[in-house]
Coordinates of C-alpha atoms in Angstrom, one line a residue:
M162 CA 66.6 83.8 161.2
S163 CA 65.6 84.4 157.6
T164 CA 66.5 81.0 156.1
Y165 CA 65.1 78.6 158.6
T166 CA 61.8 78.3 160.5
Y167 CA 62.2 76.7 163.9
P168 CA 59.8 73.9 164.7
R169 CA 57.9 74.0 168.0
Y170 CA 57.2 70.7 169.7
S171 CA 54.3 70.2 172.1
C172 CA 54.6 69.2 175.7
P173 CA 51.8 66.7 176.4
P174 CA 50.4 66.0 179.9
L175 CA 52.5 63.7 181.9
R176 CA 51.1 60.1 182.4
D177 CA 53.9 58.2 184.1
A178 CA 55.3 60.1 187.1
G179 CA 57.5 57.8 189.1
A180 CA 57.8 55.2 186.3
R181 CA 60.9 53.2 185.6
H182 CA 62.4 53.0 182.0
P183 CA 65.2 50.9 180.6
V184 CA 67.0 53.9 179.0
V185 CA 66.6 57.6 179.6
V186 CA 68.6 60.2 177.5
V187 CA 69.0 63.7 178.9
G188 CA 69.5 66.3 176.2
G189 CA 67.8 66.6 172.8
G190 CA 70.8 68.0 170.9
M191 CA 72.5 66.2 168.1
V192 CA 74.3 63.7 170.4
G193 CA 71.3 62.8 172.5
L194 CA 69.0 62.4 169.5
T195 CA 71.7 60.3 167.7
A196 CA 72.0 58.0 170.7
A197 CA 68.2 57.7 171.0
L198 CA 67.7 57.0 167.3
D199 CA 70.6 54.4 167.3
L200 CA 69.0 52.5 170.2
A201 CA 65.5 52.7 168.7
R202 CA 66.8 51.3 165.4
R203 CA 68.0 48.3 167.4
G204 CA 64.5 47.9 168.9
Q205 CA 65.1 49.6 172.3
P206 CA 62.5 52.0 173.8
V207 CA 64.0 55.3 174.9
V208 CA 62.7 58.3 176.9
L209 CA 64.4 61.5 175.9
L210 CA 64.2 64.6 178.1
D211 CA 64.9 68.1 176.8
D212 CA 64.4 71.5 178.6
D213 CA 63.5 73.3 175.3
D214 CA 60.7 72.8 172.7
T215 CA 62.8 73.2 169.6
V216 CA 66.1 72.5 168.0
S217 CA 69.4 74.3 168.6
A218 CA 69.6 78.0 168.0
G219 CA 72.2 78.9 165.3
S220 CA 74.2 76.8 163.0
R221 CA 76.7 75.5 165.6
A222 CA 78.4 72.3 164.6
I223 CA 78.3 72.6 160.8
C224 CA 81.1 70.3 159.6
I225 CA 79.8 66.8 159.4
S226 CA 82.7 64.4 158.8
K227 CA 82.8 61.4 156.4
R228 CA 82.6 59.0 159.3
S229 CA 79.7 60.8 160.9
L230 CA 77.9 60.7 157.5
E231 CA 78.5 57.0 157.4
I232 CA 77.0 56.6 160.8
Y233 CA 74.0 58.7 159.9
S234 CA 73.6 56.6 156.7
R235 CA 73.3 53.5 158.9
L236 CA 70.6 55.4 160.9
G237 CA 68.7 56.3 157.8
I238 CA 69.3 60.0 157.2
G239 CA 72.8 60.1 155.6
Q240 CA 71.5 60.7 152.0
R241 CA 69.3 63.5 153.3
L242 CA 72.3 65.3 154.9
L243 CA 74.3 64.8 151.7
A244 CA 71.5 66.2 149.5
K245 CA 70.9 69.3 151.6
G246 CA 74.5 70.1 152.8
V247 CA 77.4 71.6 151.0
T248 CA 80.0 69.1 150.0
W249 CA 83.7 70.0 150.4
N250 CA 87.1 68.2 150.3
T251 CA 89.4 71.1 149.7
G252 CA 90.9 73.6 152.1
K253 CA 93.0 76.7 151.6
V254 CA 95.4 78.4 154.0
F255 CA 96.3 82.1 153.7
F256 CA 99.0 84.1 155.4
R257 CA 98.0 87.8 155.5
D258 CA 96.4 88.0 152.0
R259 CA 98.5 85.4 150.2
L260 CA 97.5 81.9 149.5
V261 CA 100.1 79.6 151.2
Y262 CA 98.8 76.2 149.9
E263 CA 95.7 74.1 149.5
F264 CA 94.9 70.5 150.4
N265 CA 92.5 67.8 149.5
L266 CA 91.1 65.7 152.3
L267 CA 89.8 62.9 150.0
P268 CA 91.9 62.8 146.9
E269 CA 91.1 59.1 146.0
P270 CA 87.8 58.1 144.4
G271 CA 85.5 55.3 145.4
H272 CA 83.7 56.6 148.5
E273 CA 80.0 57.2 148.9
F274 CA 80.5 60.2 151.1
P275 CA 82.8 63.2 150.8
A276 CA 85.4 64.3 153.4
F277 CA 82.9 66.8 154.9
V278 CA 79.4 68.1 154.4
N279 CA 78.6 71.6 155.8
L280 CA 75.1 71.8 157.2
Q281 CA 73.5 73.8 160.0
Q282 CA 73.0 71.8 163.1
Y283 CA 69.3 72.6 163.3
Y284 CA 68.6 70.7 160.1
L285 CA 70.4 67.6 161.5
E286 CA 68.5 67.8 164.8
Q287 CA 65.1 68.3 163.1
W288 CA 65.6 65.3 160.9
L289 CA 66.8 63.2 163.9
V290 CA 63.6 64.2 165.7
E291 CA 61.5 63.1 162.8
A292 CA 63.4 59.8 162.4
C293 CA 63.0 59.1 166.2
A294 CA 59.2 59.7 165.8
E295 CA 59.0 57.3 162.9
T296 CA 60.5 54.5 165.0
G297 CA 57.6 54.7 167.5
L298 CA 60.2 53.8 170.2
V299 CA 61.5 57.2 171.3
D300 CA 59.3 59.2 173.7
V301 CA 60.7 62.7 173.3
R302 CA 59.5 64.9 176.2
W303 CA 60.0 68.6 175.4
K304 CA 60.1 71.2 178.2
H305 CA 61.0 68.5 180.7
R306 CA 64.0 70.1 182.6
V307 CA 66.1 67.7 184.7
T308 CA 66.9 69.4 188.0
G309 CA 68.8 66.5 189.6
A310 CA 70.2 63.0 189.2
E311 CA 71.1 60.4 191.8
N312 CA 73.1 57.2 190.9
R313 CA 71.9 54.1 192.7
A314 CA 73.3 50.6 192.6
D315 CA 70.8 49.4 190.0
S316 CA 69.3 52.6 188.6
V317 CA 69.4 56.4 188.3
T318 CA 66.7 58.6 189.8
L319 CA 65.9 61.9 188.1
T320 CA 64.0 64.9 189.3
I321 CA 62.2 66.8 186.5
E322 CA 60.2 70.0 186.1
T323 CA 57.8 70.8 183.4
P324 CA 55.6 73.9 182.9
R325 CA 52.8 72.0 184.7
E326 CA 54.4 69.8 187.4
K327 CA 57.4 68.3 189.1
Y328 CA 58.0 64.6 189.1
T329 CA 60.6 61.8 189.4
L330 CA 61.7 59.2 186.9
T331 CA 63.9 56.1 187.3
A332 CA 66.2 54.8 184.6
D333 CA 68.0 51.5 184.4
W334 CA 70.6 53.3 182.3
L335 CA 71.1 57.1 181.9
L336 CA 72.8 58.8 179.0
A337 CA 73.8 62.3 179.9
C338 CA 73.9 64.3 176.6
D339 CA 73.0 67.7 178.2
G340 CA 76.0 69.6 176.9
A341 CA 78.8 71.7 178.4
H342 CA 76.7 72.9 181.3
S343 CA 75.4 69.4 182.1
V344 CA 72.9 69.4 185.0
V345 CA 73.6 65.6 185.4
R346 CA 77.3 66.2 185.7
E347 CA 76.8 68.9 188.3
S348 CA 74.3 66.8 190.2
L349 CA 76.9 64.0 190.5
A350 CA 79.6 66.6 191.4
L351 CA 82.0 65.5 188.7
P352 CA 84.7 68.0 187.7
F353 CA 86.4 68.6 184.4
V354 CA 90.1 68.2 183.9
G355 CA 91.8 70.3 181.3
K356 CA 92.4 73.9 180.1
V357 CA 90.5 77.1 179.3
F358 CA 92.2 79.3 176.7
R359 CA 92.4 83.0 177.3
D360 CA 91.0 84.0 173.9
R361 CA 87.7 84.9 172.4
F362 CA 86.3 84.2 168.9
L363 CA 83.3 85.7 167.1
I364 CA 81.0 83.5 164.9
A365 CA 78.9 85.3 162.4
D366 CA 76.5 83.5 160.1
I367 CA 75.6 85.6 157.1
V368 CA 73.3 85.2 154.1
M369 CA 75.2 86.0 151.0
H370 CA 74.5 85.1 147.3
V371 CA 78.0 84.8 145.7
D372 CA 79.5 82.3 143.3
L373 CA 82.4 81.0 145.3
P374 CA 83.5 77.3 145.5
A375 CA 82.7 75.2 148.6
E376 CA 86.0 75.0 150.4
R377 CA 87.5 75.8 153.8
R378 CA 89.4 79.1 153.9
F379 CA 91.6 80.0 156.8
W380 CA 93.6 83.2 157.2
F381 CA 96.5 83.9 159.6
A382 CA 96.9 87.6 160.3
P383 CA 94.8 88.9 157.3
T384 CA 95.0 92.6 156.5
F385 CA 91.2 92.8 156.9
H386 CA 91.4 91.6 160.5
A387 CA 94.8 92.8 161.9
G388 CA 96.4 90.7 164.5
G389 CA 93.9 87.9 164.4
S390 CA 92.8 84.9 162.4
A391 CA 89.7 84.3 160.3
L392 CA 87.8 81.3 158.9
M393 CA 85.2 81.0 156.2
H394 CA 82.8 78.1 155.4
R395 CA 79.8 77.8 153.1
Q396 CA 76.6 76.2 154.4
A397 CA 73.2 75.4 152.9
D398 CA 70.8 78.1 151.9
D399 CA 73.6 80.5 150.9
V400 CA 74.5 80.9 154.6
W401 CA 78.2 81.5 155.3
R402 CA 80.0 80.8 158.5
L403 CA 82.7 83.4 159.4
D404 CA 85.0 83.2 162.5
F405 CA 87.1 86.1 163.8
Q406 CA 89.7 85.9 166.5
L407 CA 89.0 88.7 169.0
G408 CA 91.5 88.3 171.8
W409 CA 90.9 87.8 175.5
D410 CA 90.3 91.5 176.3
A411 CA 87.4 91.7 173.9
D412 CA 84.0 92.6 175.4
P413 CA 81.6 89.8 174.4
E414 CA 78.5 92.0 174.6
A415 CA 80.0 94.8 172.6
E416 CA 81.3 92.3 169.9
R417 CA 77.8 90.9 169.4
D418 CA 76.5 94.4 168.4
P419 CA 75.2 94.0 164.8
E420 CA 76.8 97.1 163.5
R421 CA 80.2 96.1 164.9
V422 CA 79.8 92.6 163.4
A423 CA 78.8 94.0 160.1
A424 CA 81.8 96.3 160.0
R425 CA 84.1 93.2 160.5
V426 CA 82.3 91.3 157.7
R427 CA 82.5 94.3 155.3
A428 CA 86.2 94.5 155.9
M429 CA 86.6 90.9 155.0
L430 CA 84.3 90.7 152.0
G431 CA 84.6 94.2 150.5
P432 CA 81.9 96.8 150.0
R433 CA 80.3 95.3 146.9
N434 CA 79.2 92.0 148.5
K435 CA 75.7 92.4 150.1
F436 CA 74.9 90.2 153.1
E437 CA 72.4 89.8 155.9
L438 CA 73.4 88.9 159.5
E439 CA 71.6 85.7 160.6
W440 CA 73.3 84.5 163.8
V441 CA 76.1 85.9 166.0
S442 CA 77.9 84.3 169.0
V443 CA 81.1 84.8 171.0
Y444 CA 82.9 81.9 172.5
T445 CA 85.9 80.9 174.5
F446 CA 88.0 77.7 173.8
R447 CA 87.9 74.9 176.3
C448 CA 89.9 71.7 176.0
R449 CA 88.9 69.4 178.9
R450 CA 87.1 66.2 179.9
L451 CA 85.7 64.2 182.7
E452 CA 88.2 61.7 184.3
K453 CA 85.7 58.9 183.5
F454 CA 82.7 58.8 181.1
R455 CA 81.0 56.0 182.9
H456 CA 79.8 56.5 186.5
G457 CA 77.8 53.5 187.6
R458 CA 74.5 53.5 185.6
T459 CA 75.2 56.9 184.1
F460 CA 77.2 57.6 180.8
F461 CA 78.3 61.0 179.6
L462 CA 78.5 61.7 175.9
G463 CA 79.4 64.7 173.7
D464 CA 80.1 68.1 175.4
A465 CA 78.8 66.7 178.7
A466 CA 81.9 64.4 178.7
H467 CA 84.5 66.4 176.8
Q468 CA 85.0 69.8 175.2
V469 CA 87.3 71.0 172.5
S470 CA 87.9 74.1 170.4
P471 CA 85.8 74.3 167.2
F472 CA 88.8 74.3 164.9
G473 CA 89.0 70.8 163.4
A474 CA 85.3 70.0 163.7
R475 CA 86.0 67.5 166.5
G476 CA 83.2 68.4 169.0
G477 CA 80.0 67.3 167.2
N478 CA 81.7 64.5 165.3
G479 CA 83.3 63.2 168.5
G480 CA 79.9 63.2 170.2
T481 CA 78.4 61.3 167.2
Q482 CA 81.1 58.7 167.6
D483 CA 80.3 58.5 171.4
A484 CA 76.8 57.5 170.6
D485 CA 77.9 55.1 167.8
N486 CA 80.2 53.4 170.3
L487 CA 77.8 53.1 173.2
A488 CA 74.5 52.2 171.6
W489 CA 75.3 48.7 170.3
K490 CA 76.9 47.8 173.6
L491 CA 74.0 48.9 175.7
D492 CA 71.6 47.1 173.3
A493 CA 73.6 43.9 173.7
V494 CA 73.5 44.2 177.5
L495 CA 69.7 44.9 177.5
R496 CA 69.2 41.9 175.3
G497 CA 71.2 39.7 177.6
T498 CA 73.7 38.7 174.9
A499 CA 76.6 40.5 176.7
P500 CA 77.6 41.0 180.3
Q501 CA 77.3 44.4 181.9
S502 CA 81.1 44.6 182.0
L503 CA 81.0 45.2 178.2
L504 CA 79.9 48.8 179.1
D505 CA 83.3 49.4 180.8
S506 CA 84.8 49.4 177.3
Y507 CA 83.0 52.7 176.6
D508 CA 85.7 54.4 178.8
A509 CA 88.5 52.2 177.4
E510 CA 87.6 53.3 173.9
R511 CA 86.2 56.8 174.1
I512 CA 88.6 58.3 176.6
P513 CA 91.6 57.8 174.3
A514 CA 89.6 59.2 171.4
A515 CA 88.7 62.2 173.5
D516 CA 92.3 62.7 174.5
E517 CA 93.4 62.5 170.9
N518 CA 90.8 65.2 170.0
I519 CA 91.9 67.4 172.9
L520 CA 95.6 67.0 172.0
H521 CA 94.9 68.0 168.4
S522 CA 92.6 70.8 169.4
T523 CA 95.1 72.2 172.0
R524 CA 97.9 72.2 169.4
S525 CA 95.7 73.9 166.9
T526 CA 94.7 76.6 169.3
D527 CA 98.4 77.2 170.4
F528 CA 99.4 77.6 166.7
I529 CA 96.4 79.8 165.8
T530 CA 96.7 82.0 168.9
P531 CA 100.4 82.3 169.8
K532 CA 100.9 83.2 173.4
N533 CA 104.2 85.2 173.1
D534 CA 106.5 86.8 170.5
A535 CA 108.6 83.7 170.1
A536 CA 105.6 81.5 169.4
R537 CA 104.3 84.1 166.9
A538 CA 107.7 84.3 165.2
Y539 CA 107.8 80.5 164.8
R540 CA 104.3 80.4 163.4
D541 CA 105.0 83.1 160.9
A542 CA 108.2 81.5 159.8
V543 CA 106.4 78.2 159.2
L544 CA 103.8 79.9 157.1
Q545 CA 106.4 81.6 155.0
L546 CA 108.3 78.3 154.4
A547 CA 105.0 76.5 153.7
A548 CA 104.4 78.8 150.8
R549 CA 107.5 77.5 149.0
Y550 CA 108.3 74.1 150.5
D551 CA 106.2 71.0 151.0
F552 CA 108.1 69.8 154.1
A553 CA 106.8 72.8 156.1
R554 CA 103.1 72.3 155.3
P555 CA 102.5 69.5 157.9
L556 CA 103.8 72.0 160.5
V557 CA 101.0 74.5 159.7
N558 CA 98.1 73.9 162.1
S559 CA 94.9 75.7 161.3
G560 CA 92.9 72.9 162.9
R561 CA 93.7 69.2 162.3
L562 CA 90.4 68.1 160.8
S563 CA 88.3 65.4 162.5
R564 CA 89.2 61.8 161.8
P565 CA 87.6 58.7 163.2
A566 CA 89.2 57.1 166.3
V567 CA 91.2 54.0 165.8
L568 CA 90.6 51.8 168.8
R569 CA 94.1 50.3 169.1
N570 CA 94.2 49.2 172.7
T571 CA 90.6 48.2 173.4
P572 CA 90.1 44.8 175.2
L573 CA 87.5 44.0 172.6
N574 CA 90.1 43.5 169.8
T575 CA 91.6 40.1 168.8
P576 CA 95.2 40.6 167.7
D577 CA 96.4 39.4 164.2
D578 CA 97.7 35.9 164.2
A579 CA 99.6 36.3 161.0
P580 CA 101.6 39.1 159.2
W581 CA 99.7 41.7 157.3
T582 CA 101.3 44.2 155.0
G583 CA 98.4 46.6 154.9
G584 CA 94.7 46.8 155.3
L585 CA 92.8 47.7 158.5
P586 CA 94.2 46.4 161.8
P587 CA 91.8 45.5 164.6
G588 CA 90.2 48.7 166.1
T589 CA 90.1 50.6 162.7
P590 CA 86.8 51.8 161.4
A591 CA 85.7 50.2 158.2
I592 CA 86.5 51.9 154.9
D593 CA 83.9 52.1 152.2
A594 CA 84.4 50.8 148.6
P595 CA 82.3 50.7 145.5
L596 CA 80.7 47.3 144.6
R597 CA 78.0 45.9 142.4
R598 CA 75.2 43.6 143.4
D599 CA 73.3 41.8 140.6
G600 CA 74.7 44.4 138.2
T601 CA 73.6 47.4 140.3
D602 CA 76.0 49.9 141.8
D603 CA 76.3 49.6 145.5
W604 CA 78.5 50.4 148.5
L605 CA 80.2 48.1 151.0
L606 CA 79.3 49.9 154.2
R607 CA 75.6 49.7 153.4
H608 CA 75.8 45.9 154.0
L609 CA 77.6 46.1 157.4
H610 CA 75.0 45.8 160.2
G611 CA 75.2 44.0 163.5
F612 CA 78.3 41.7 163.7
S613 CA 79.4 41.2 160.1
L614 CA 81.9 38.8 158.6
L615 CA 83.5 40.0 155.4
S616 CA 84.4 36.9 153.3
F617 CA 86.7 37.5 150.3
G618 CA 87.1 35.1 147.5
D619 CA 85.2 32.8 145.2
T620 CA 83.7 30.6 147.9
P621 CA 81.7 32.3 150.7
A622 CA 82.3 31.4 154.3
S623 CA 79.7 31.9 157.0
I624 CA 79.1 31.5 160.7
P625 CA 75.7 30.9 162.2
G626 CA 74.4 34.0 164.0
I627 CA 76.9 36.4 162.3
H628 CA 75.8 38.3 159.2
T629 CA 78.1 37.3 156.3
V630 CA 79.0 39.7 153.5
H631 CA 80.6 37.8 150.6
V632 CA 82.9 40.0 148.4
S633 CA 83.9 38.3 145.1
P634 CA 86.3 39.4 142.4
Q635 CA 83.8 38.2 139.8
P636 CA 80.1 38.6 139.5
A637 CA 78.4 35.8 141.5
P638 CA 74.8 35.2 142.8
G639 CA 74.3 36.7 146.2
A640 CA 77.8 38.2 146.3
L641 CA 79.1 41.8 146.2
H642 CA 81.2 42.2 143.1
D643 CA 84.4 44.1 143.8
Y644 CA 84.6 45.3 140.2
A645 CA 87.2 48.0 140.8
G646 CA 89.3 45.9 143.2
L647 CA 89.1 48.7 145.8
A648 CA 87.5 46.6 148.6
S649 CA 90.3 44.0 148.3
S650 CA 93.1 46.6 148.2
R651 CA 91.7 48.7 151.0
Y652 CA 91.4 45.6 153.3
D653 CA 94.6 43.9 152.0
A654 CA 92.3 40.9 151.2
K655 CA 93.4 37.8 149.4
P656 CA 91.2 34.8 148.5
G657 CA 90.1 33.2 151.8
T658 CA 90.5 36.4 153.9
A659 CA 87.8 36.8 156.6
I660 CA 87.3 40.0 158.6
L661 CA 85.0 40.4 161.6
L662 CA 83.4 43.8 162.1
R663 CA 81.5 45.1 165.2
P664 CA 78.0 46.6 165.0
D665 CA 79.7 50.1 165.0
Q666 CA 81.7 49.0 161.9
H667 CA 85.1 48.8 163.6
V668 CA 87.3 45.8 162.8
A669 CA 87.3 43.3 165.6
A670 CA 89.6 40.7 164.1
R671 CA 90.9 39.4 160.8
W672 CA 92.3 36.2 159.4
R673 CA 94.1 35.0 156.3
G674 CA 92.0 31.9 156.3
F675 CA 88.5 30.9 157.4
D676 CA 88.6 29.5 161.0
P677 CA 85.1 29.1 162.5
A678 CA 86.5 28.5 166.1
A679 CA 88.7 31.5 165.9
I680 CA 85.9 33.7 164.6
M681 CA 83.6 32.6 167.4
T682 CA 86.2 33.3 170.0
A683 CA 86.8 36.8 168.5
W684 CA 83.0 37.4 168.5
K685 CA 82.9 36.6 172.2
T686 CA 85.9 38.8 172.9
A687 CA 84.2 41.7 171.1
L688 CA 81.1 41.2 173.3
G689 CA 83.2 41.1 176.5
I690 CA 82.2 37.5 177.1
P691 CA 84.8 35.7 179.2

């Protein structure tokens, strides 16, 4: 790698073989580190075990969605990702060498973060490691390879190997974030349910100094790559991600040959553009998941729980939302403010989210890689129509890009008790809006932490024990001034409107008028308290 120097982390001598810990995370990738940092920000100590001594090799999950950026902002590194990454909202779709159409994923103003930021995964992981260290609550153990896991009634026992010794560790709660080849999942003999696609794709990261806009470019059947598809993204440090469809019969080892890869890149870019190969990988699509994500005291997150094709940027962003969903619930249980049954809602909420990602990912893959002549003829006809007619463009599927899950059917929601014509129904993630506080520009989501009550109007309403955020149409002491009216319009708020949000910034309940008893009942419902 010419643009990034991998850190190497030390493996200190072991001092607590056989010890018991409240929370153990297995896997120091982006999902495991996110979960550990989220718990630490809430004051919970965490032991994190990883079998390597550095961050992920290669750029991997590069497209960080707006919702993930908002989650990382809450965890303290969102602005760092925004500053280093490449911002993009626009995508272009090509058929052969002709532009079919382009789209804007965030056409409206008034959001702190863009639709996506492209940034190599190793940067995100390095900054997560640093943030975990700063908390003083995350014990990251590098070169600690988990070799087995056993669920017990009140704990999980892990067997671990290091370069020096073997030992056991006991966790009250275990978060398995150890990826597609999860040792924890194999130890518990848990099978995946789903589909493996008979196709192969090549990823090539190249360093190239060209003045091209930051946008997603997707080609169906381009002349430079006959019979396949191709994708192009810009990343930080003048690194560009290129994807090429290879077909099932391609030899993965042969396709990784640098000369062969370089020939494909030259065909795409033309002979005048100079580039340097930085990272190459060949992968096969998988769209599958565990039947359940909670197994007793063990929870599965990210690729250890579910796998999707990379088109749509649903893998890493889905795993980030897994961590966002589980951390606040586990914190509440550990603090004794919620019953252990609250943790069952992780399955109730994240399995439908995974199914939605798998559905979109499967449909994208079917459209991108037609399985027969009839499917190819349909795809090509849609692309030809989309070049001329707007109605055909929603039928084009080059990867439905990641969107946050709406938790419609969770038991933690309180249904509306009055008609609403818009806004955010219970289960919807909060939407940001520009505000001012004491004359200084600000953003709504920065003020949502813990259980928060949005109170709209001239007179603030508050509930003891719940963080109140007062949004006013006029400047007022202690209030957030909705100077552009976007907060009120996005939440369909009128004077007196009250909205209860969970610690993961999803709407739990909403009312047209302030009702303390109803708010307390909804708060208990969101915590799973009978």
